[in-house]
Short mmCIF file of C-alpha atoms and ligand atoms in Angstrom, two decimals:
data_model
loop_
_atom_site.label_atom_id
_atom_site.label_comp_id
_atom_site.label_asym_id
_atom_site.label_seq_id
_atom_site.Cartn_x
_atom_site.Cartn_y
_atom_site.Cartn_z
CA UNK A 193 0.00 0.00 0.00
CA UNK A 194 2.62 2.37 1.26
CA UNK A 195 4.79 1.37 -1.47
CA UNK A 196 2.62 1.83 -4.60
CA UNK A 197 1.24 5.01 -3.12
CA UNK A 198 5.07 6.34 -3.33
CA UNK A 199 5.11 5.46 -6.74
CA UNK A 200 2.67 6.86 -7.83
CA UNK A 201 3.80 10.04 -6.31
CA UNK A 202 7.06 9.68 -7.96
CA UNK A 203 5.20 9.63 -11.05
CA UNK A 204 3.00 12.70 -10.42
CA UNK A 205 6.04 14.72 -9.42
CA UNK A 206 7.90 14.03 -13.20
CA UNK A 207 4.44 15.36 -14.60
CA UNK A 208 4.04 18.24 -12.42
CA UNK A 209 7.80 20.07 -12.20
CA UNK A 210 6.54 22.93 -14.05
CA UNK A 211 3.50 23.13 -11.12
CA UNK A 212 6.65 22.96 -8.71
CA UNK A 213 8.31 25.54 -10.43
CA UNK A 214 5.86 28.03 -9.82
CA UNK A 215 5.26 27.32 -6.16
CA UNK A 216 8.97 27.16 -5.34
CA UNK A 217 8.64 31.22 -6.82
CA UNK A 218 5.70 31.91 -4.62
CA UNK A 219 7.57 30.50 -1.47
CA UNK A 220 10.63 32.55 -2.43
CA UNK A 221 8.46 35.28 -3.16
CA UNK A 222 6.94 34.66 -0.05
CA UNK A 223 10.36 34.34 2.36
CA UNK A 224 11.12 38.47 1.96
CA UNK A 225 12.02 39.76 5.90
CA UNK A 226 9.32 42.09 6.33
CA UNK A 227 11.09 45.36 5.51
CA UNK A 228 7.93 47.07 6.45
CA UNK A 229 7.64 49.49 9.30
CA UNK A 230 5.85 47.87 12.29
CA UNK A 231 3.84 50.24 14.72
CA UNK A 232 6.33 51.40 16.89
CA UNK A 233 5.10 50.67 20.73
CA UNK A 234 7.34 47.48 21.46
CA UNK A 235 4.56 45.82 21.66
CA UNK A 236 3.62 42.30 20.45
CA UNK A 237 6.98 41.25 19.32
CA UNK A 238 5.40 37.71 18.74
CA UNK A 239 1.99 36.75 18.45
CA UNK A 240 -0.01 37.95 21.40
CA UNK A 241 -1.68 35.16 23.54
CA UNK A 242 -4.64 35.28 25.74
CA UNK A 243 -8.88 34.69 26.06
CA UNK A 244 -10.86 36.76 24.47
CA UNK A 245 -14.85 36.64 25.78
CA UNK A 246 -16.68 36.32 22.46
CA UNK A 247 -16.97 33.16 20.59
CA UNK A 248 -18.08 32.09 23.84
CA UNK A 249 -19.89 34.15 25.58
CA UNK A 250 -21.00 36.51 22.86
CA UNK A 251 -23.69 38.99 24.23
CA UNK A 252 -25.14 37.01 26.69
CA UNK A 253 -25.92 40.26 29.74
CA UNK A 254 -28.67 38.25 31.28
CA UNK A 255 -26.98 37.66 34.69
CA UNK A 256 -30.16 37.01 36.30
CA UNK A 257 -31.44 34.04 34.01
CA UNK A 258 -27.52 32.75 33.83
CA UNK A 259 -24.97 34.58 36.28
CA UNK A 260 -22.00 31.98 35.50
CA UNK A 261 -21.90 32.89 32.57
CA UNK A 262 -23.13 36.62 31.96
CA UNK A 263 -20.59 39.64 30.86
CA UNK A 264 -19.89 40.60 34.40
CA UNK A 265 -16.75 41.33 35.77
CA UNK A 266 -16.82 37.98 37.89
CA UNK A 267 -16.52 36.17 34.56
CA UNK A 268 -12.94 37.93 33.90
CA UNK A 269 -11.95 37.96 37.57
CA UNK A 270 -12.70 33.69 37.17
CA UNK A 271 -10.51 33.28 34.10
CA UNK A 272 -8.04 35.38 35.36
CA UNK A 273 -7.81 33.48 38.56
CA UNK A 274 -7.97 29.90 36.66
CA UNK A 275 -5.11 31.27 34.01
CA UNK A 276 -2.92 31.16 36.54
CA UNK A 277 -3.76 28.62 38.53
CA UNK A 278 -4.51 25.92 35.78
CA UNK A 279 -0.60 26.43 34.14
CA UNK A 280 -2.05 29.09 31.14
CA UNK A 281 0.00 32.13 32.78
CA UNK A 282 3.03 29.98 32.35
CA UNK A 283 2.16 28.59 29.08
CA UNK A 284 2.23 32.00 27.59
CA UNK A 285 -1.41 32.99 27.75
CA UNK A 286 -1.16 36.45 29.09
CA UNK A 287 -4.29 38.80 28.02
CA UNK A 288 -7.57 38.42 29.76
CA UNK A 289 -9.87 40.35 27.04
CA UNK A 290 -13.28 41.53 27.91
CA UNK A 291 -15.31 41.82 24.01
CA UNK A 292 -18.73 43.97 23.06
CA UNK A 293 -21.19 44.46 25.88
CA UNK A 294 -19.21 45.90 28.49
CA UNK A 295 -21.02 49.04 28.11
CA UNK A 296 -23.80 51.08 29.69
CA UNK A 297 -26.13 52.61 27.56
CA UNK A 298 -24.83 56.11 27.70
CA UNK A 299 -21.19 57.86 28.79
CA UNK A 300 -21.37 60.00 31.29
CA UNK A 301 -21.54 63.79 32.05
CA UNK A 302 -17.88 64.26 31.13
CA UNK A 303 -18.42 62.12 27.76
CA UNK A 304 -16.60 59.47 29.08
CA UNK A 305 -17.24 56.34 28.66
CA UNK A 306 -19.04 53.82 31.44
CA UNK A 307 -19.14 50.47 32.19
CA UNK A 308 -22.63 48.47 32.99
CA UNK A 309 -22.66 49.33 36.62
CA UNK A 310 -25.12 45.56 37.06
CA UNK A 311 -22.62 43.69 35.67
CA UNK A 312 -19.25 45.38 36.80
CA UNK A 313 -20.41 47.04 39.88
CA UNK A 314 -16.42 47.99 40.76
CA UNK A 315 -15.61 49.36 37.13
CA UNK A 316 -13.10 48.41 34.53
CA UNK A 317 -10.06 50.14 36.82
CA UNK A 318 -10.92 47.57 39.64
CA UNK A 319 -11.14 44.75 37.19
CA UNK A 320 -7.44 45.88 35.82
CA UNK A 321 -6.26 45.98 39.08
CA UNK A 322 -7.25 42.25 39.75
CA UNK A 323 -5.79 41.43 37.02
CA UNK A 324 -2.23 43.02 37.06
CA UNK A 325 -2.34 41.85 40.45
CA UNK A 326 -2.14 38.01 39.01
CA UNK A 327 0.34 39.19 36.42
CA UNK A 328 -1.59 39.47 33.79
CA UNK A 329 -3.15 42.10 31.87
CA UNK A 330 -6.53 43.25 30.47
CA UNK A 331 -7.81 44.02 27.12
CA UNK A 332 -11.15 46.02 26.25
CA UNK A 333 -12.69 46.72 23.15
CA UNK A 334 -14.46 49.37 21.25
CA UNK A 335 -15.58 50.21 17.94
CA UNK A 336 -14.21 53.18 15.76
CA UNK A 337 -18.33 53.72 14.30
CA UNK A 338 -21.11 56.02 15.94
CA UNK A 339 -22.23 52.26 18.01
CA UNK A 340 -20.33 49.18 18.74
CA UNK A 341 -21.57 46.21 16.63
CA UNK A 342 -24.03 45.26 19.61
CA UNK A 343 -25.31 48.57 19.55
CA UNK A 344 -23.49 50.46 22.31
CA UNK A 345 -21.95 53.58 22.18
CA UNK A 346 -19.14 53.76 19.63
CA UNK A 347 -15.85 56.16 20.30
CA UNK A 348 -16.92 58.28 17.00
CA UNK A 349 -16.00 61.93 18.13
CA UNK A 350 -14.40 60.68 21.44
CA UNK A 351 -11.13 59.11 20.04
CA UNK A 352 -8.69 60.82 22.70
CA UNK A 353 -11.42 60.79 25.76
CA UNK A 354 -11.86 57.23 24.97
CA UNK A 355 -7.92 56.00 25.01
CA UNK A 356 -7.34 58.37 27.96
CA UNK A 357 -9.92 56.31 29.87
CA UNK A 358 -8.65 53.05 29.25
CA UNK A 359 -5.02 54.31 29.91
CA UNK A 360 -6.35 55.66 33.03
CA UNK A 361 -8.42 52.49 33.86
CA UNK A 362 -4.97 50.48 33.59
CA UNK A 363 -6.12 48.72 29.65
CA UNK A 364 -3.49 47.19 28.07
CA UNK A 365 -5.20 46.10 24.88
CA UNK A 366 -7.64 47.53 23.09
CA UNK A 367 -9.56 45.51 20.23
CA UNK A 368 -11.03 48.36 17.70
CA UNK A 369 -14.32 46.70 15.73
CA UNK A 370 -15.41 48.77 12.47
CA UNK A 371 -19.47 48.73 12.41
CA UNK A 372 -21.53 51.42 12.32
CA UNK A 373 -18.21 53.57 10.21
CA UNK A 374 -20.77 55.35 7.57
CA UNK A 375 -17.87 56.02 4.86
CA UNK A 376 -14.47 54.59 4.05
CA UNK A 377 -12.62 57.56 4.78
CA UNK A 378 -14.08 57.75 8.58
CA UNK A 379 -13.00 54.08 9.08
CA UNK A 380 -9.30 54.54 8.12
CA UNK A 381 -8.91 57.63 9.62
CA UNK A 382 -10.37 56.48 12.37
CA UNK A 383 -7.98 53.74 12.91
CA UNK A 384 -5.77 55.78 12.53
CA UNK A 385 -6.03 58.58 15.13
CA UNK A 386 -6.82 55.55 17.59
CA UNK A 387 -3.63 54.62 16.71
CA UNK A 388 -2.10 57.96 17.69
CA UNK A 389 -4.64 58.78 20.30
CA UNK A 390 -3.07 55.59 22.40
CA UNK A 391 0.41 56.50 21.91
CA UNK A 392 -0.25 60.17 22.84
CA UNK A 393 -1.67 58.58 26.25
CA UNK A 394 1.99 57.40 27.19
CA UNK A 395 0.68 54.25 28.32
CA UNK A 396 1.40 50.71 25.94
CA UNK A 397 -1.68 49.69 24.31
CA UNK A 398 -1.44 46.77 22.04
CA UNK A 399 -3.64 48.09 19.35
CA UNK A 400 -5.78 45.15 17.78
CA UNK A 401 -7.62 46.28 14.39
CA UNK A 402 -10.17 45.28 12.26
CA UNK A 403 -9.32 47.61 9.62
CA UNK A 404 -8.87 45.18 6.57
CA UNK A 405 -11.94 43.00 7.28
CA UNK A 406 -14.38 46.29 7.10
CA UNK A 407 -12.06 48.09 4.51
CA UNK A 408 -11.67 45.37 2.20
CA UNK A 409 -15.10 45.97 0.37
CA UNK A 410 -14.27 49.88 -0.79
CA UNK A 411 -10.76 48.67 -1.78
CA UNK A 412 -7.97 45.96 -1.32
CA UNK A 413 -6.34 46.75 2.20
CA UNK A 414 -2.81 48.05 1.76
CA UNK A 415 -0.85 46.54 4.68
CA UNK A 416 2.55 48.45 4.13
CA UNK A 417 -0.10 51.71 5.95
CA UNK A 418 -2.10 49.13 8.24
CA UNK A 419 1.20 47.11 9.59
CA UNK A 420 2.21 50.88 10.84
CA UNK A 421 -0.65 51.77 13.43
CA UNK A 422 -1.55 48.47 14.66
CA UNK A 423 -0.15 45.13 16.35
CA UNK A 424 -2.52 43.12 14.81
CA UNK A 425 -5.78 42.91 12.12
CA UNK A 426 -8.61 41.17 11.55
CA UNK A 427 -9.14 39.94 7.58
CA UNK A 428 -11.75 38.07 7.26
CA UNK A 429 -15.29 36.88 9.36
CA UNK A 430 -15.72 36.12 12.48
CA UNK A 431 -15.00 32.26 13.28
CA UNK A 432 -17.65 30.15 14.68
CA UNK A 433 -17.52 27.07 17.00
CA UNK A 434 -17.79 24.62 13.53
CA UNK A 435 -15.14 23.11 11.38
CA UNK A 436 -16.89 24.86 8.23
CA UNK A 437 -16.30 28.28 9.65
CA UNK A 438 -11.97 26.63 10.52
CA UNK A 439 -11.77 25.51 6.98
CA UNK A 440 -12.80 28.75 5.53
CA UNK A 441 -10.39 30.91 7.24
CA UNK A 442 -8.08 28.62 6.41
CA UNK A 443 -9.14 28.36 2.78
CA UNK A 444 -9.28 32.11 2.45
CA UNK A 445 -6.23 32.43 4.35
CA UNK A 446 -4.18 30.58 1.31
CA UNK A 447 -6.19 32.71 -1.65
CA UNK A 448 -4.47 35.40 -0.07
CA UNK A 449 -1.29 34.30 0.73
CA UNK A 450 0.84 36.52 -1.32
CA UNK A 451 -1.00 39.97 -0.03
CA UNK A 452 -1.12 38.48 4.02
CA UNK A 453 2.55 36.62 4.51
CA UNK A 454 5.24 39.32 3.73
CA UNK A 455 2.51 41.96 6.16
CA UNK A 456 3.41 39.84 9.05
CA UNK A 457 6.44 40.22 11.31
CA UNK A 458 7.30 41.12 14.73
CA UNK A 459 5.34 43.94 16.02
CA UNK A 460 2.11 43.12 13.36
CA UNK A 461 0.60 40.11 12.78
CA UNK A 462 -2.80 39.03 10.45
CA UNK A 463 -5.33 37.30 12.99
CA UNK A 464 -7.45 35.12 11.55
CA UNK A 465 -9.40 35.38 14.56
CA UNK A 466 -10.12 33.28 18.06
CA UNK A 467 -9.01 29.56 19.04
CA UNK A 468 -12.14 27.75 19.43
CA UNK A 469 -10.64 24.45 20.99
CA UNK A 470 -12.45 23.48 24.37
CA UNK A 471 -15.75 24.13 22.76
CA UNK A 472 -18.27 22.12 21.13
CA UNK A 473 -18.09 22.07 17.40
CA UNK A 474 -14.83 20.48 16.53
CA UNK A 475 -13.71 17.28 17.16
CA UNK A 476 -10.39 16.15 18.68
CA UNK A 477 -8.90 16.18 14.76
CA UNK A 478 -9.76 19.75 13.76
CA UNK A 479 -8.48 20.87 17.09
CA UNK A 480 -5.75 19.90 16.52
CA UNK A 481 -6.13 21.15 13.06
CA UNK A 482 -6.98 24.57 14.55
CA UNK A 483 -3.89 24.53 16.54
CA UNK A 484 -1.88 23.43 14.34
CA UNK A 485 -2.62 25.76 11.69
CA UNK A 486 -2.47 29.12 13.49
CA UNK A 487 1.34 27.87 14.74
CA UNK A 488 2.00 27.66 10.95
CA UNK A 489 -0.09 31.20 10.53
CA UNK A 490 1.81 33.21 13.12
CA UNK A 491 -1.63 33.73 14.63
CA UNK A 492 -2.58 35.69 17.65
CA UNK A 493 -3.59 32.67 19.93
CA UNK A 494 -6.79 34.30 21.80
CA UNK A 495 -8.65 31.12 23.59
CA UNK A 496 -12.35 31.60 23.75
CA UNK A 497 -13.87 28.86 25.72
CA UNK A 498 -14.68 28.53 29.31
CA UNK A 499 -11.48 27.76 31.02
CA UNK A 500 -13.97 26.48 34.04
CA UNK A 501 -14.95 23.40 31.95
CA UNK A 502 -12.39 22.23 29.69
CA UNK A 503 -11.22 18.64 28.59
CA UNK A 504 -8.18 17.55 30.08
CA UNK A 505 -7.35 16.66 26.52
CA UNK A 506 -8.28 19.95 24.94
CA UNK A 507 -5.95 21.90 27.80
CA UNK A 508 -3.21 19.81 26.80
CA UNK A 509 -3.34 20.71 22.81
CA UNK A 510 -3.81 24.79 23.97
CA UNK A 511 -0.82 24.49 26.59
CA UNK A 512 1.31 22.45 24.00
CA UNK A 513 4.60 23.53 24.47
CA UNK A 514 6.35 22.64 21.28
CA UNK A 515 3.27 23.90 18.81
CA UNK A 516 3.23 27.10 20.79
CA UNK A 517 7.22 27.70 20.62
CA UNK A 518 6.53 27.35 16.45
CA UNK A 519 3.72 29.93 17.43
CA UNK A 520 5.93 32.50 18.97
CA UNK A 521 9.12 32.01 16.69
CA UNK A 522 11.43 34.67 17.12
CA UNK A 523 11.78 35.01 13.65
CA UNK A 524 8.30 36.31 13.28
CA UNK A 525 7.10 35.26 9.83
CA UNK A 526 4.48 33.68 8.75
CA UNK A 527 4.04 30.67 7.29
CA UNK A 528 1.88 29.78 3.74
CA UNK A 529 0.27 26.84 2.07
CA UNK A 530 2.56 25.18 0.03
CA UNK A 531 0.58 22.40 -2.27
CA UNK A 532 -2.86 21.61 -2.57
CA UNK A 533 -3.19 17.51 -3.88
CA UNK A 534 -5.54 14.94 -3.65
CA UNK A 535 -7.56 16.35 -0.58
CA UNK A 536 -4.45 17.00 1.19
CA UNK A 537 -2.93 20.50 1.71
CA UNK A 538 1.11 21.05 2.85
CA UNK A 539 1.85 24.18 4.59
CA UNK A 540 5.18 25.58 5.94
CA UNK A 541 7.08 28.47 7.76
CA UNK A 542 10.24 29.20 8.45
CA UNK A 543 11.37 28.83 11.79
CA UNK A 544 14.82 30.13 13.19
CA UNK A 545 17.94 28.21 13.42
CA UNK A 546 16.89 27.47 9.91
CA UNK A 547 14.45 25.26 11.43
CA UNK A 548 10.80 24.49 9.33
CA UNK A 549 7.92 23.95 10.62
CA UNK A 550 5.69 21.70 8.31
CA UNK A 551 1.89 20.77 8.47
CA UNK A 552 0.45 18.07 6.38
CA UNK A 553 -3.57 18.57 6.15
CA UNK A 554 -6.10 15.81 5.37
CA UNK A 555 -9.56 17.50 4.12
CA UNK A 556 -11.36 14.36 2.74
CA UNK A 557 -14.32 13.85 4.83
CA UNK A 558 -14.64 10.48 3.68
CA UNK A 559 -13.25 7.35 5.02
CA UNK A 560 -10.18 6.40 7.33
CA UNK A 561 -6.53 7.94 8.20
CA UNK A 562 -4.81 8.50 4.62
CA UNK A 563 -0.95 8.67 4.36
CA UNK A 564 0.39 11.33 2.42
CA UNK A 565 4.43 10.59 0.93
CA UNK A 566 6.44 13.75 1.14
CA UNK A 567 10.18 14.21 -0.38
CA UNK A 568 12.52 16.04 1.55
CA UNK A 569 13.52 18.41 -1.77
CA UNK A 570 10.53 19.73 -1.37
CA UNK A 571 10.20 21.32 2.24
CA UNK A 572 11.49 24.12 2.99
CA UNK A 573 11.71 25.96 -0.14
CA UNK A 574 13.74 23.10 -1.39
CA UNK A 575 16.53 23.41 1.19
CA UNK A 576 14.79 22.51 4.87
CA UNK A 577 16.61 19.01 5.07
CA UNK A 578 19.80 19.91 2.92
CA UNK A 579 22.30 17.97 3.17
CA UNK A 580 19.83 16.34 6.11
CA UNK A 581 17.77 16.97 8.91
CA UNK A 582 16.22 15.58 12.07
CA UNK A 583 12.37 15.15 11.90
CA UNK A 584 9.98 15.49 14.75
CA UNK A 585 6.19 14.90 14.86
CA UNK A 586 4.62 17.54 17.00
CA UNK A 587 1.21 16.83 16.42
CA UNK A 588 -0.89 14.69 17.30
CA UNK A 589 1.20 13.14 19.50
CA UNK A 590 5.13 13.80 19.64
CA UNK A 591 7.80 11.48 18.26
CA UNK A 592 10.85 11.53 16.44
CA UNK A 593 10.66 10.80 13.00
CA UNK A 594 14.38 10.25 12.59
CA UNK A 595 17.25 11.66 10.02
CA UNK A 596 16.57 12.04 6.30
CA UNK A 597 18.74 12.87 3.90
CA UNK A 598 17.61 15.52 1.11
CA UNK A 599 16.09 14.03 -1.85
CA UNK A 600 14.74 11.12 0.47
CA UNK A 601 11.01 10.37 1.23
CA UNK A 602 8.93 9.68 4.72
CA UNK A 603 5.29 9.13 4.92
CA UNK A 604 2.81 11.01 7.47
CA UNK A 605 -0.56 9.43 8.46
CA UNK A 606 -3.29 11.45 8.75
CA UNK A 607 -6.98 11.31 10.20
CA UNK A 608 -10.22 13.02 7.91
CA UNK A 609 -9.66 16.62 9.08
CA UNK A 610 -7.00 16.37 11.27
CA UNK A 611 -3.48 17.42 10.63
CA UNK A 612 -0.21 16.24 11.57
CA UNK A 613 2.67 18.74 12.35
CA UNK A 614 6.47 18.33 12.06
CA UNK A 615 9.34 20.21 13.08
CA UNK A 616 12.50 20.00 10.43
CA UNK A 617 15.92 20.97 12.15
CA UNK A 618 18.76 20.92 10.60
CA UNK A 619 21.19 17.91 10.72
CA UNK A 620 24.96 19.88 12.37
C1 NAG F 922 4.67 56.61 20.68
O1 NAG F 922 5.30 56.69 19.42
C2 NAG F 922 6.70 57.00 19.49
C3 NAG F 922 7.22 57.26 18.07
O2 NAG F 922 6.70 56.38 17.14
C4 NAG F 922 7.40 55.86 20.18
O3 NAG F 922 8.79 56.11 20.25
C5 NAG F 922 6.81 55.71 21.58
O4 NAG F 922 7.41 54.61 22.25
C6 NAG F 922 5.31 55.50 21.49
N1 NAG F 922 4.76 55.48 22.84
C7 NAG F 922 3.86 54.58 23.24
C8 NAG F 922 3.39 54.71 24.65
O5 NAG F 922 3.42 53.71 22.52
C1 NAG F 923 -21.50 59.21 13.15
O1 NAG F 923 -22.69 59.94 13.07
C2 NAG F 923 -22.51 61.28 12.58
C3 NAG F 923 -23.86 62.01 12.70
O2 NAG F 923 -24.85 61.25 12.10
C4 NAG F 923 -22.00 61.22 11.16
O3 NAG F 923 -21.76 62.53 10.66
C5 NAG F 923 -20.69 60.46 11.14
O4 NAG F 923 -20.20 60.29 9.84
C6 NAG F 923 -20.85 59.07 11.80
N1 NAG F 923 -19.55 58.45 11.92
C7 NAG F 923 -19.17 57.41 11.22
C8 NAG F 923 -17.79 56.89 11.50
O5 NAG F 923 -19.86 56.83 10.43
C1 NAG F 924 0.57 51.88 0.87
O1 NAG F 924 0.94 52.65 2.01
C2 NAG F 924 2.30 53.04 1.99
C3 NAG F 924 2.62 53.67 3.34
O2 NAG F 924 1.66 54.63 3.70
C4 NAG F 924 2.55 53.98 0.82
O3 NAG F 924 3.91 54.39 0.80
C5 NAG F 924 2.20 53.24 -0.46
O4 NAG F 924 2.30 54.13 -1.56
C6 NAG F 924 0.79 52.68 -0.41
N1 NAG F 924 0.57 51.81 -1.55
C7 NAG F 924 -0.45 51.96 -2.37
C8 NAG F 924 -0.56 50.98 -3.49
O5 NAG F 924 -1.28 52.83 -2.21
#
């Protein structure tokens, strides 16, 4: 089986060197050290890592009908607690981020802005406070529009009160959503002064945009300007708690590969949006998928899921050590999708050391585990295992593949929807 399967891939590689051709130019293409300008507040030098309320716990300000699990400031004060005690502080999980419908229904007399005084009866300087005081720190959000997407009020005409507040409230992230922004122009300026408005504040604010995803129907985004007022941007939809909404932002991720890669670096990163493991709608494959994945991506890794109830298994993926030191690579790019071939898809990224991290993809939904051959010549824009390197699986389980020479083959075995992930270092 395994051996007529390598044949036959031997055979389809002699047909398809001019298909090679071309993607060996997109990865070089691709490899470029971003030589753009990063948003200069020394923050988010790799991908920022935290929980973020929303996938989750959406909307839900009903604290009566369900108190556990209302937007109250016992829900962040509970996280924060469990991040630490539950190993996620030391993992690298570090912002506690409260999402829409924080807010009371107006500001007050000064114009500033308020939060539900039900539901966070000591205010948001309390809740920072609390949360510095377990070493970690606290992210807010608001919307650059005239409302927030929920329908609260937006910091439209109160740019400067608004990032004075959360400077003064102790914020140290601030997640900037795009509805209710009437006109292109007030959405990018908009951003933009935020941008400025936090710096002129003298506190650090990581800056987290959604400027391309509400942008990107006036015109294509240009990230050279967007990489240079914020840490990180949204692209594309919100994800859902499915595999459908995973594999989307994935697929759309790839179709624009070219435009999103060489944005990335340290100090700006694309963020295709929250980690959804812990939840209900993927199984134990397309976690690991997920996880997978936003390690190759050079993804911001916000966890939203209720660190309360979590499988022991699911913990174990998120607090992976070796998938989330591919994550947070010093080198700081991102990674792509290499090949697309008979329901399987091959991604890489560079790593340092001239290490490669490599993720092999199985998307039929139909049938068993599939193996997948891979040569060595290929990886690593041709040059990962030259003259040889050492192979390690990393997901789903770890193990040590061995030493392969370049121009040698090894096989991977892969589950419908799952992915497995390897680490190539270099044989010294
Ligand atoms: C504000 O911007 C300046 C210049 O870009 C930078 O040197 C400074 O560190 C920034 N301050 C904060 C608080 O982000
Ligand atoms: C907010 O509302 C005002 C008044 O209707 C309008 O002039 C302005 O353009 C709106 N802002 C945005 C960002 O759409
Ligand atoms: C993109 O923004 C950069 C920096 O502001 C600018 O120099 C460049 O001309 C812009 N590119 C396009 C195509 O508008």
């Amino acid at each position: 089986m395994t051996r007529r399967r390598t044949s036959e891939l031997g055979q389809k590689q002699g047909r398809a060197s001019a298909f090679w051709g071309l993607n060996l130019a997109l990865a070089l293409a691709l490899a470029g050290v971003p030589g753009v300008t990063a948003l200069d507040n020394g923050l988010a030098l790799t991908p920022t890592m935290g929980w973020l309320h929303w996938e989750r716990f959406t909307c839900n300000v009903d604290c009566v009908e369900d108190p556990q699990n209302c937007i109250s400031e016992q829900l962040f004060m509970q996280m924060a607690e469990l991040m630490v005690s539950e190993g996620w502080k030391d993992a690298g999980y570090e912002y506690v981020c409260i999402d829409d419908c924080w807010l009371a229904d107006e500001r007050d007399e000064n114009g500033r802005l308020v939060a539900d005084p039900k539901r966070f009866p000591n205010g948001i300087h309390h809740l920072a406070n609390f949360v510095h005081s377990k070493g970690l720190k606290l992210g807010i959000y608001q919307d650059v529009g005239n409302y927030t997407c929920a329908g609260y009020p937006g910091s439209f005409g109160y740019y400067d009160i608004d990032a004075k507040t959360f400077a003064d409230w102790g914020v140290d992230l601030l997640k900037f959503d795009g509805c209710y922004a009437n006109d292109f122009e007030s959405l990018v300026e908009g951003y933009k002064y935020m941008s400025f408005a936090l710096n002129q504040t003298g506190r650090s604010i990581l800056y987290s945009c959604e400027w391309p995803l509400y942008s990107r129907p006036f015109q294509e985004p240009n990230y050279t300007e967007i990489r240079q007022y914020c840490n990180h941007w949204r692209n594309y939809d919100d994800i859902f708690d499915s595999w459908s909404s995973v594999k989307n932002i994935l697929s759309w991720t790839a179709s624009k590969q070219e435009n999103l890669v060489p944005a990335a670096g340290p100090g700006g990163w694309n963020d295709p949006d929250m980690l959804v493991i812990g939840n209900f709608g993927l199984s134990w494959d397309q976690q690991v998928t997920q996880m997978a994945l936003w390690a190759i991506m050079a993804a911001p890794l916000f966890m939203s899921n209720d660190l309360r109830h979590i499988s022991p298994q699911s913990k174990a993926l998120l607090q992976n050590k070796d998938v989330i030191a591919i994550n947070q690579d010093p080198l700081g790019q991102q990674g792509y999708r290499l090949r697309k071939e008979d329901d399987f898809e091959v991604w890489e990224r560079p790593l340092s050391d001239l290490a490669w991290a490599v993720a092999v993809l199985n998307h039929k939904e139909l049938g068993g585990p599939r193996n997948y051959a891979l040569s060595t010549n290929v990886l690593g824009k041709g040059l990962g295992c030259a003259p040889a390197c050492n192979i390690t699986q990393i997901l789903p389980v770890k193990k040590e593949l061995g030493l392969y020479e370049w121009l040698s083959q090894f096989k991977v075995r892969v589950n419908p929807t799952g992915t497995v992930l390897l680490k190539l270092q270099p044989f010294k």
